[in-house]
Amino acid sequence: MASHWEEFYKTHLPPTDFEDNRSLLKEFCERHNSIGERIALVTAVHFVPFLQSGGTTVPLEHNTVRFVDNFSAGTRGAASAEYFLEQGYAVIFMHRTKSLEPFTRHFNGQKFMDMLELNDRGPNTTITVKPDSVDVLAPVLANYKAAQETGKILYVTFTTVSDYFWLLRAACECLGPLGPKALLYLAAAVSDFYIPSSELPTHKIQSSVGAPTISLQLVPKLLAPLVSLWVPQAFVVSFKLETDENILIAKARDSLNKYKHKLVVGNMLQTRRQKVVFVTPESSYEVLLSREQMINGMEIEDLIVSNVVISHSNFLASFKY
Amino acid sequence: MASHWEEFYKTHLPPTDFEDNRSLLKEFCERHNSIGERIALVTAVHFVPFLQSGGTTVPLEHNTVRFVDNFSAGTRGAASAEYFLEQGYAVIFMHRTKSLEPFTRHFNGQKFMDMLELNDRGPNTTITVKPDSVDVLAPVLANYKAAQETGKILYVTFTTVSDYFWLLRAACECLGPLGPKALLYLAAAVSDFYIPSSELPTHKIQSSVGAPTISLQLVPKLLAPLVSLWVPQAFVVSFKLETDENILIAKARDSLNKYKHKLVVGNMLQTRRQKVVFVTPESSYEVLLSREQMINGMEIEDLIVSNVVISHSNFLASFKY
């Protein structure tokens, strides 16, 4: 059995910058709520299989591990955040350090450097983007700047599962007052397992001692308190990744039955860039890119977000009779 | 005991892009060797504690894990590569995917975006770097472009320890003909342990089954065949990270006695940005930033590389009598 979530919070300290982030979350939610805007909380991680340190000191603490291939650079979350902004949502982008971010995801460091032209004239040196790169960069830059300047996006970063737990709960507390206008889009594949700190050595394990055996612990499922206690009125979307197609829909439906949220987006590791399946308590349907859309470079996240927004709008309409 | 390195190569396939990388390495080494240049092979990883997938498919294969805090963003390797270029070396930068890279390490994605100014005039749209960012960006960009244009840097990326093993051996084969003019600067903290593929499940472990226990295997030490067989004439520098100061120098000297290379750069996790200790078969001495150097923003890698280059030059001089 997974350890209970309350127990997890009791035994794991909040991250050091927790209060700062909580203030930012509070200000952001209050500001957008006061003008009646919808907020999407989008979570993302840059990869899944990690056995990652939990603090700034040795030894490792609260490490986490999950047995899935490194399927995720955080693309789903980062891309989806852009599309939610396009759809008029304010976005809290809660992502793991070093995962891809909205907008900047299109250009890595070397790509940026290669786009630039140095006009070296001593004190009058200028740097410009090469004309043939402007076409690609300009629309992304315009959207990035618009989101920054209108205060429509808040970036919150975490490193460990424990950080994530603290931030997610804090975000929910701030989103609560929005009621059904809050949308939670939980694209971060949270670790299933972690290494309890009691199992961790004080110093680096000397390899001369031989190879160790590690006993992992199950991470509690936060979806339970999130849906039933923290944001009971919100529209909650979770993600389910499987490698075995035969169990995908059944697992998604199990999850809906257990946690009572609105929607599970199921995807297969192998086809996740072309196809997902939307599973609701009443139905399941595929959302997939056509051949033409793929050729035109459309991203599946564009379709996923459009469909989620329609469901969210229907959900909101159901309150107004 | 660590499994033998020959056994490791027999049981782990080369990465898919191996032949491409081998050709690039060969061309690079031949070109610089033909004009009498020194080459530094610099290895780097973006962090140490990982339990990382080994392929593009599920299940995980050849995963690796090491019990050290996430001390490294690959800064040491990326920074050192810049300083080797400054010192006139050609550089093979062999780094883990997503680790920091020379030059681009100074600017993350958002920093880049924030430096840019969009002058939106329809078809005549231009993008320029803001004047106050030019001062910072111009010298880095100039060095980046110079290294690219003169063909003085080759980037080679790996993801898993197994990839790293294959690439490192291939690089050594190409560096062999340079004799003592080859410098190996092995800043990548290679995992001590990995998960043998026989321990890995075919599908994602269902968390309902409960938390697993993993038995790890020791990764063989490549330094042994590297020094004695692959590049016996080269100047080889290894790194030793410890968290317990009392054993640092002793461990470094053990390593020199065992592998017979030229230099171990020892560092403590806590002070690695200010101080290292150079351990040679004959001596040990500290290399550290002064207070003034720190205030001026000097990086310890600048000092490390200067000192390594002096040692390498002395070593080369010893052949010429």
XYZ file of C-alpha atoms in Angstrom:
642
model
C 0.000 0.000 0.000
C 1.035 3.562 -0.606
C 1.891 5.458 2.509
C -0.783 7.959 3.411
C -0.431 11.452 2.019
C -0.823 13.093 5.414
C 2.027 10.992 6.691
C 4.142 12.059 3.723
C 3.671 15.761 4.524
C 4.505 15.097 8.160
C 7.777 13.401 7.290
C 8.937 15.635 4.410
C 9.834 19.271 4.938
C 8.681 21.970 2.520
C 11.292 23.242 0.049
C 13.329 26.245 1.163
C 11.660 28.671 -1.253
C 8.203 27.436 -0.368
C 6.839 30.611 1.214
C 7.981 32.734 -1.713
C 6.243 30.448 -4.153
C 3.117 30.357 -2.040
C 2.927 34.163 -2.082
C 3.366 34.223 -5.852
C 0.661 31.616 -6.313
C -1.717 33.497 -4.045
C -1.205 36.827 -5.797
C -1.549 35.230 -9.226
C -4.780 33.390 -8.410
C -6.384 36.355 -6.663
C -5.555 38.687 -9.524
C -7.032 36.467 -12.220
C -9.988 35.400 -10.110
C -10.910 39.018 -9.455
C -11.370 39.624 -13.194
C -13.201 36.364 -13.760
C -10.537 34.565 -15.715
C -10.019 30.846 -15.881
C -6.717 29.471 -14.623
C -5.059 26.284 -15.834
C -2.496 24.676 -13.569
C -0.189 22.710 -15.839
C 2.395 20.379 -14.325
C 5.366 18.943 -16.174
C 8.529 16.969 -15.561
C 11.497 16.612 -17.852
C 11.773 12.906 -17.471
C 10.382 10.151 -15.453
C 12.983 7.614 -14.441
C 15.009 9.295 -11.827
C 16.664 8.478 -8.604
C 17.141 11.995 -7.579
C 18.436 13.782 -4.605
C 15.977 15.539 -2.409
C 17.971 18.329 -0.914
C 20.995 20.461 -1.045
C 23.073 18.242 1.174
C 24.463 14.781 1.041
C 23.056 12.247 1.727
C 20.236 11.815 -0.692
C 16.853 12.197 0.839
C 13.443 11.230 -0.327
C 14.621 9.962 -3.625
C 12.247 8.861 -6.218
C 12.246 6.411 -8.995
C 9.835 5.181 -11.541
C 10.220 2.463 -14.049
C 9.261 4.029 -17.286
C 11.519 4.903 -20.128
C 12.743 8.479 -20.356
C 9.749 9.304 -22.462
C 9.266 12.825 -21.353
C 11.253 15.963 -21.814
C 8.245 17.758 -20.386
C 7.077 18.518 -23.920
C 3.435 17.754 -23.194
C 3.230 20.184 -20.313
C 5.274 22.931 -21.942
C 3.394 22.758 -25.252
C 0.021 22.565 -23.518
C 0.781 25.686 -21.482
C 1.229 27.634 -24.726
C -2.107 26.408 -26.054
C -3.944 27.239 -22.832
C -2.597 30.786 -23.091
C -3.828 30.936 -26.694
C -7.250 29.882 -25.451
C -7.307 32.814 -23.039
C -6.457 30.979 -19.832
C -4.042 32.277 -17.250
C -1.477 29.532 -16.668
C 0.461 28.311 -13.673
C 3.294 26.273 -15.154
C 4.615 24.009 -12.407
C 7.599 22.172 -13.785
C 10.617 20.248 -12.759
C 13.952 22.050 -12.924
C 15.468 21.663 -16.388
C 12.291 20.404 -17.988
C 11.235 22.136 -21.169
C 9.388 25.424 -20.758
C 6.723 27.042 -22.914
C 8.200 29.146 -25.757
C 11.870 28.502 -25.002
C 11.293 24.803 -25.716
C 11.479 25.623 -29.437
C 15.113 26.702 -29.256
C 17.944 25.081 -27.341
C 21.094 26.956 -26.440
C 23.073 26.258 -29.597
C 20.090 27.020 -31.806
C 19.836 30.410 -30.155
C 23.527 31.122 -30.638
C 23.377 30.088 -34.281
C 20.499 32.477 -34.950
C 22.538 35.447 -33.813
C 24.767 37.704 -35.845
C 27.531 39.673 -34.163
C 28.276 43.046 -35.708
C 31.494 43.802 -33.908
C 32.199 47.515 -34.008
C 33.883 48.030 -30.652
C 31.716 50.200 -28.408
C 28.964 50.157 -31.043
C 28.737 46.385 -31.239
C 25.249 45.098 -31.977
C 23.783 41.619 -32.093
C 20.866 40.858 -34.368
C 18.873 37.777 -35.243
C 19.655 36.602 -38.763
C 16.855 37.513 -41.174
C 16.061 33.881 -42.049
C 15.603 33.035 -38.352
C 13.275 35.962 -37.682
C 10.314 34.198 -39.286
C 10.587 31.307 -36.855
C 11.518 33.264 -33.764
C 9.247 36.309 -34.075
C 5.866 34.653 -33.385
C 7.249 32.640 -30.464
C 8.948 35.705 -29.016
C 5.777 37.773 -29.440
C 3.714 35.171 -27.562
C 6.356 34.854 -24.861
C 6.484 38.606 -24.322
C 2.695 38.954 -24.380
C 2.342 36.299 -21.680
C 5.039 37.951 -19.563
C 3.736 41.490 -19.976
C 0.104 40.663 -19.269
C 1.098 38.563 -16.261
C -0.765 35.580 -17.680
C 1.859 32.988 -16.809
C 3.493 32.043 -13.532
C 6.459 29.666 -13.564
C 6.958 27.532 -10.456
C 9.797 25.013 -10.331
C 10.404 21.925 -8.245
C 13.141 19.326 -8.087
C 11.968 16.457 -5.951
C 8.691 14.708 -5.501
C 8.519 16.137 -2.035
C 8.850 19.714 -3.392
C 6.166 18.895 -5.904
C 3.823 17.675 -3.178
C 4.198 20.892 -1.209
C 3.766 23.167 -4.205
C 0.805 21.291 -5.619
C -1.103 21.530 -2.346
C -0.274 25.216 -2.027
C -1.454 25.851 -5.595
C -4.711 24.036 -4.843
C -5.313 26.171 -1.764
C -4.945 29.274 -3.946
C -7.087 27.853 -6.758
C -9.913 26.783 -4.437
C -11.694 30.191 -4.544
C -11.990 29.938 -8.348
C -14.319 26.979 -7.959
C -15.088 25.333 -11.301
C -13.091 27.972 -13.215
C -9.889 26.284 -12.075
C -8.562 23.617 -14.392
C -5.874 21.209 -13.227
C -3.940 19.560 -16.016
C -1.621 17.156 -14.262
C 0.799 16.185 -16.998
C 3.707 15.597 -14.640
C 4.311 11.890 -14.358
C 4.987 11.703 -10.677
C 7.214 8.964 -9.445
C 5.559 5.869 -8.157
C 8.406 5.081 -5.821
C 10.877 6.821 -3.608
C 13.722 5.827 -1.346
C 12.913 6.539 2.267
C 15.569 8.654 3.927
C 16.141 5.945 6.512
C 17.617 3.817 3.728
C 20.160 6.420 2.743
C 23.819 6.442 3.662
C 25.524 9.426 5.271
C 28.394 9.513 2.820
C 28.896 8.388 -0.697
C 28.752 4.639 -0.820
C 32.250 3.331 -1.410
C 32.096 1.090 -4.419
C 34.730 -1.157 -2.844
C 32.055 -2.302 -0.421
C 30.106 -3.814 -3.288
C 26.825 -3.061 -4.949
C 23.888 -2.191 -2.736
C 20.302 -3.267 -2.785
C 17.706 -0.541 -2.454
C 14.222 -0.967 -1.076
C 11.797 1.468 -2.582
C 8.612 2.871 -1.127
C 5.428 3.738 -2.907
C 4.661 7.433 -3.244
C 1.151 8.238 -2.016
C -1.366 9.232 -4.681
C -2.142 12.920 -4.303
C -5.106 12.781 -6.626
C -7.255 11.470 -3.776
C -7.020 14.462 -1.396
C -6.710 16.861 -4.341
C -10.093 15.954 -5.799
C -11.996 15.249 -2.597
C -10.563 17.939 -0.311
C -8.402 20.618 -1.893
C -10.215 21.667 -5.077
C -13.495 19.713 -5.016
C -15.160 22.090 -7.524
C -12.312 22.243 -10.031
C -12.072 20.524 -13.388
C -9.315 17.984 -12.884
C -7.559 16.211 -15.746
C -5.011 13.493 -15.052
C -2.760 11.592 -17.443
C -2.148 7.901 -17.726
C 0.839 6.534 -19.546
C 1.052 2.850 -20.264
C 3.166 0.652 -22.461
C 0.588 -2.105 -22.650
C -2.375 -1.029 -24.772
C -4.624 -3.758 -23.407
C -4.827 -2.204 -19.992
C -4.818 1.509 -20.846
C -8.543 2.271 -20.874
C -9.267 -0.032 -17.962
C -6.566 1.660 -15.895
C -7.903 5.093 -16.842
C -11.402 4.105 -15.807
C -10.132 2.624 -12.553
C -8.525 5.952 -11.853
C -11.768 7.881 -12.517
C -13.734 5.513 -10.315
C -11.233 5.828 -7.539
C -10.566 9.562 -7.552
C -13.857 10.864 -9.002
C -12.319 13.513 -11.220
C -13.531 14.541 -14.676
C -11.141 13.249 -17.287
C -8.176 10.967 -17.842
C -6.031 11.488 -20.919
C -4.546 8.102 -21.687
C -1.550 7.604 -23.890
C 0.714 4.858 -25.058
C 4.410 5.475 -24.807
C 4.945 4.511 -28.433
C 2.228 6.674 -30.007
C 1.934 9.558 -27.568
C 2.825 12.200 -30.177
C 0.012 11.187 -32.531
C -2.811 9.846 -30.434
C -4.391 9.992 -27.000
C -7.621 8.649 -25.619
C -9.991 10.825 -23.583
C -11.650 8.740 -20.883
C -14.558 10.227 -18.925
C -16.919 8.492 -16.496
C -19.420 8.154 -19.369
C -17.336 7.603 -22.477
C -14.001 7.213 -24.139
C -12.874 8.645 -27.468
C -9.669 9.028 -29.368
C -8.095 12.370 -30.132
C -5.556 12.025 -32.887
C -3.631 14.000 -35.452
C -4.586 13.418 -39.052
C -1.865 12.724 -41.575
C -2.305 16.212 -42.936
C -2.061 17.827 -39.520
C 1.138 15.908 -38.857
C 2.653 17.021 -42.146
C 1.755 20.608 -41.310
C 3.669 20.292 -38.066
C 0.646 20.515 -35.802
C 1.217 19.292 -32.281
C -1.095 16.850 -30.556
C -1.121 19.160 -27.527
C -3.019 21.715 -29.608
C -5.808 19.173 -30.083
C -5.679 17.899 -26.525
C -6.007 21.406 -25.107
C -8.832 22.371 -27.504
C -10.746 19.280 -26.451
C -10.057 19.822 -22.763
C -11.215 23.437 -23.062
C -14.480 22.323 -24.685
C -15.061 19.859 -21.849
C -14.218 22.527 -19.309
C -16.631 24.974 -20.956
C -19.425 22.382 -20.942
C -18.666 21.676 -17.317
C -18.889 25.399 -16.489
C -22.118 25.734 -18.477
C -23.676 22.965 -16.381
C -23.497 25.285 -13.360
C -25.506 28.002 -15.110
C -29.119 27.015 -15.432
C 33.975 -6.814 -7.549
C 33.277 -4.772 -10.624
C 32.418 -6.810 -13.652
C 35.197 -6.824 -16.209
C 35.155 -4.110 -18.844
C 35.488 -6.582 -21.721
C 32.427 -8.392 -20.438
C 30.534 -5.093 -20.303
C 31.206 -4.378 -23.985
C 30.159 -7.898 -24.889
C 26.825 -7.543 -23.110
C 25.961 -3.928 -24.035
C 25.280 -2.875 -27.600
C 26.730 0.338 -29.025
C 24.334 3.292 -29.298
C 22.452 3.642 -32.584
C 24.393 6.699 -33.751
C 27.720 5.126 -32.834
C 29.218 4.848 -36.317
C 28.362 8.466 -37.125
C 30.062 9.640 -33.983
C 33.059 7.442 -34.621
C 33.517 8.996 -38.076
C 33.268 12.493 -36.626
C 35.814 11.670 -33.938
C 38.200 10.181 -36.467
C 38.006 13.166 -38.827
C 38.405 15.633 -35.957
C 41.454 13.896 -34.471
C 43.173 13.384 -37.826
C 42.649 16.985 -38.832
C 44.094 18.447 -35.649
C 46.866 15.865 -35.405
C 48.008 16.657 -38.942
C 48.686 20.277 -37.958
C 50.337 19.356 -34.681
C 47.626 20.624 -32.355
C 46.878 19.313 -28.910
C 43.433 17.853 -28.296
C 41.624 17.803 -24.966
C 38.853 15.283 -24.522
C 36.520 16.735 -21.892
C 33.716 14.610 -20.493
C 30.749 15.950 -18.556
C 27.425 14.834 -17.121
C 24.556 17.009 -16.027
C 24.057 15.259 -12.767
C 25.138 12.240 -10.956
C 22.372 10.496 -9.119
C 20.293 8.946 -11.772
C 18.444 5.804 -12.409
C 18.112 6.336 -16.036
C 16.766 4.448 -18.936
C 19.207 2.950 -21.337
C 17.383 2.970 -24.611
C 14.528 4.218 -26.621
C 12.207 1.450 -25.617
C 10.641 0.217 -22.461
C 11.880 -1.542 -20.403
C 14.794 0.237 -18.902
C 18.103 -1.259 -19.747
C 21.485 -0.863 -18.187
C 20.354 1.708 -15.752
C 22.727 3.452 -13.562
C 22.682 4.968 -10.180
C 25.115 6.627 -7.933
C 24.715 7.870 -4.460
C 25.927 11.391 -4.556
C 23.871 14.515 -4.292
C 22.891 16.170 -7.549
C 26.060 18.209 -7.383
C 26.712 18.539 -11.048
C 24.963 20.355 -13.830
C 28.007 19.533 -15.914
C 29.400 22.964 -15.115
C 32.933 21.721 -14.544
C 33.169 20.056 -17.927
C 31.404 22.804 -19.865
C 33.425 25.600 -18.282
C 36.688 23.692 -18.656
C 36.046 23.141 -22.362
C 35.890 26.932 -22.843
C 39.196 27.405 -21.045
C 40.929 24.656 -23.041
C 39.842 26.422 -26.230
C 41.254 29.679 -24.850
C 44.528 27.870 -24.243
C 44.659 26.846 -27.896
C 43.529 23.248 -27.560
C 41.088 21.582 -29.906
C 38.310 20.137 -27.732
C 36.148 17.043 -27.916
C 33.260 17.805 -25.579
C 31.654 14.483 -24.675
C 28.632 15.218 -22.579
C 25.452 13.743 -21.352
C 22.256 14.867 -23.085
C 20.907 17.999 -21.411
C 24.066 18.711 -19.474
C 25.369 22.242 -19.718
C 27.413 23.038 -22.805
C 30.277 25.464 -23.278
C 29.104 29.015 -24.124
C 25.366 28.342 -24.006
C 25.692 27.453 -20.322
C 25.763 31.196 -19.561
C 22.214 31.746 -20.811
C 19.160 29.613 -20.264
C 16.133 29.823 -22.514
C 14.267 32.565 -20.690
C 17.418 34.644 -20.317
C 17.838 34.483 -24.075
C 14.249 35.516 -24.720
C 14.494 38.394 -22.276
C 17.579 39.737 -24.025
C 15.726 40.071 -27.307
C 13.787 43.006 -28.655
C 11.112 42.486 -31.267
C 10.686 45.309 -33.754
C 7.457 44.234 -35.357
C 7.071 45.879 -38.724
C 5.266 43.186 -40.674
C 7.480 41.837 -43.440
C 10.360 43.993 -42.179
C 10.284 42.625 -38.642
C 13.690 42.501 -36.997
C 14.883 41.079 -33.697
C 17.854 42.616 -31.922
C 19.621 42.013 -28.657
C 18.949 44.807 -26.179
C 21.928 47.142 -25.888
C 22.478 46.407 -22.184
C 22.679 42.662 -22.901
C 25.184 43.052 -25.711
C 28.090 43.564 -23.311
C 27.461 40.200 -21.677
C 26.525 38.240 -24.770
C 29.027 39.578 -27.314
C 32.228 38.008 -25.913
C 30.552 34.637 -25.346
C 29.024 34.693 -28.806
C 32.357 35.666 -30.373
C 34.116 32.744 -28.662
C 31.317 30.352 -29.604
C 31.449 31.389 -33.256
C 35.237 31.289 -33.388
C 35.253 27.714 -32.036
C 32.582 26.675 -34.531
C 34.136 28.359 -37.533
C 37.657 27.110 -36.907
C 36.374 23.587 -36.272
C 38.066 23.542 -32.882
C 35.234 21.895 -30.981
C 33.375 18.643 -31.513
C 30.251 17.939 -29.466
C 29.463 14.288 -28.786
C 26.453 13.376 -26.650
C 25.546 10.270 -24.713
C 22.638 9.292 -22.509
C 23.517 6.103 -20.690
C 26.648 4.745 -19.135
C 26.725 2.138 -21.849
C 26.709 4.836 -24.575
C 29.467 6.607 -22.705
C 31.573 3.450 -22.599
C 31.325 2.970 -26.341
C 32.048 6.590 -27.200
C 34.931 6.908 -24.787
C 36.684 3.885 -26.242
C 36.104 5.116 -29.798
C 37.497 8.537 -28.880
C 40.573 6.896 -27.380
C 41.163 4.908 -30.548
C 41.111 8.160 -32.516
C 43.290 9.997 -29.991
C 45.918 7.258 -29.846
C 47.929 8.565 -32.829
C 48.390 11.929 -31.064
C 50.508 10.219 -28.420
C 51.314 12.546 -25.523
C 49.607 15.508 -27.232
C 46.246 14.010 -26.286
C 44.850 15.165 -22.963
C 41.957 13.317 -21.356
C 40.065 15.350 -18.795
C 37.503 12.961 -17.408
C 35.170 15.262 -15.513
C 32.113 13.074 -16.052
C 31.290 11.375 -12.806
C 30.427 7.990 -14.142
C 27.959 5.936 -12.225
C 29.328 3.391 -9.851
C 26.322 1.146 -10.221
C 23.864 0.035 -12.816
C 20.822 -2.188 -12.987
C 21.497 -5.260 -15.091
C 18.924 -5.703 -17.812
C 18.024 -9.119 -16.430
C 16.524 -7.325 -13.420
C 14.233 -5.185 -15.516
C 10.547 -5.735 -16.138
C 9.051 -5.854 -19.621
C 6.313 -3.377 -18.855
C 5.929 -0.586 -16.447
C 5.810 -1.969 -12.950
C 2.256 -1.680 -11.704
C 2.391 0.161 -8.451
C -0.475 -1.983 -7.165
C 1.985 -4.853 -6.949
C 3.918 -2.954 -4.314
C 7.319 -1.375 -4.160
C 10.201 -3.279 -5.686
C 13.673 -3.950 -4.457
C 16.459 -3.388 -6.941
C 19.823 -5.116 -6.918
C 22.493 -2.958 -8.419
C 25.702 -3.987 -10.137
C 29.029 -2.269 -10.045
C 30.061 -0.526 -13.253
C 33.545 -1.608 -14.333
C 36.274 1.018 -14.059
C 37.262 2.100 -17.548
C 40.316 3.957 -16.359
C 42.253 0.683 -16.239
C 42.086 -0.270 -19.945
C 42.071 3.394 -20.964
C 45.462 4.119 -19.406
C 47.142 0.775 -19.982
C 45.799 -0.138 -23.428
C 43.889 2.553 -25.308
C 45.918 5.765 -24.908
C 49.056 4.670 -23.017
C 50.998 7.791 -24.105
C 48.297 10.359 -23.342
C 48.096 12.748 -20.421
C 45.151 11.457 -18.412
C 43.418 13.477 -15.693
C 40.670 11.939 -13.592
C 38.436 13.520 -10.986
C 37.585 12.353 -7.520
C 34.607 13.670 -5.663
C 34.172 12.857 -2.011
C 32.025 14.120 0.776
C 34.404 13.002 3.500
C 37.529 15.166 3.509
C 39.533 12.662 5.540
C 39.683 10.148 2.735
C 39.963 12.429 -0.311
C 43.740 12.493 -0.838
C 44.164 8.854 0.109
C 41.498 7.842 -2.388
C 43.086 9.986 -5.089
C 46.478 8.403 -4.473
C 44.955 4.913 -4.487
C 43.531 5.730 -7.882
C 46.911 6.875 -9.248
C 48.628 3.779 -7.892
C 46.032 1.541 -9.395
C 45.597 3.108 -12.837
C 49.035 4.724 -13.322
C 47.762 7.928 -14.885
C 49.211 11.396 -14.360
C 46.876 13.429 -12.229
C 43.806 13.245 -10.045
C 41.848 16.414 -9.353
C 40.184 15.870 -6.000
C 37.263 17.887 -4.777
C 34.887 18.023 -1.908
C 31.229 18.314 -2.716
C 30.807 21.266 -0.380
C 33.743 23.376 -1.602
C 34.108 22.277 -5.208
C 33.512 25.774 -6.610
C 36.351 27.320 -4.602
C 38.989 24.677 -4.114
C 40.404 21.481 -5.563
C 43.482 19.450 -4.774
C 45.885 18.292 -7.490
C 47.249 14.877 -6.614
C 50.141 13.487 -8.669
C 52.270 10.408 -7.969
C 54.888 12.714 -6.402
C 52.926 15.468 -4.725
C 49.652 17.058 -3.824
C 48.796 20.756 -3.806
C 45.712 22.873 -3.516
C 44.415 25.029 -6.330
C 41.990 27.585 -5.007
C 40.329 30.865 -5.844
C 41.413 33.846 -3.808
C 38.782 36.073 -2.262
C 39.535 38.688 -4.875
C 39.218 36.227 -7.744
C 35.871 35.087 -6.393
C 34.625 38.669 -6.123
C 35.700 39.268 -9.717
C 33.614 36.300 -10.815
C 36.523 34.112 -11.819
C 35.697 30.440 -12.158
C 37.762 27.719 -10.520
C 37.787 25.884 -13.872
C 39.954 28.685 -15.281
C 42.594 27.886 -12.650
C 42.197 24.130 -12.928
C 42.690 24.217 -16.699
C 45.695 26.600 -16.489
C 47.331 24.252 -14.026
C 46.501 21.162 -16.036
C 47.916 22.797 -19.176
C 51.182 23.599 -17.366
C 51.443 19.975 -16.238
C 50.657 18.782 -19.745
C 53.311 21.103 -21.218
C 55.909 19.841 -18.737
C 54.940 16.302 -19.602
C 55.346 17.024 -23.330
C 58.699 18.726 -22.695
C 59.965 15.598 -20.954
C 59.788 13.792 -24.312
C 62.032 16.296 -26.030
C 65.644 15.917 -24.946
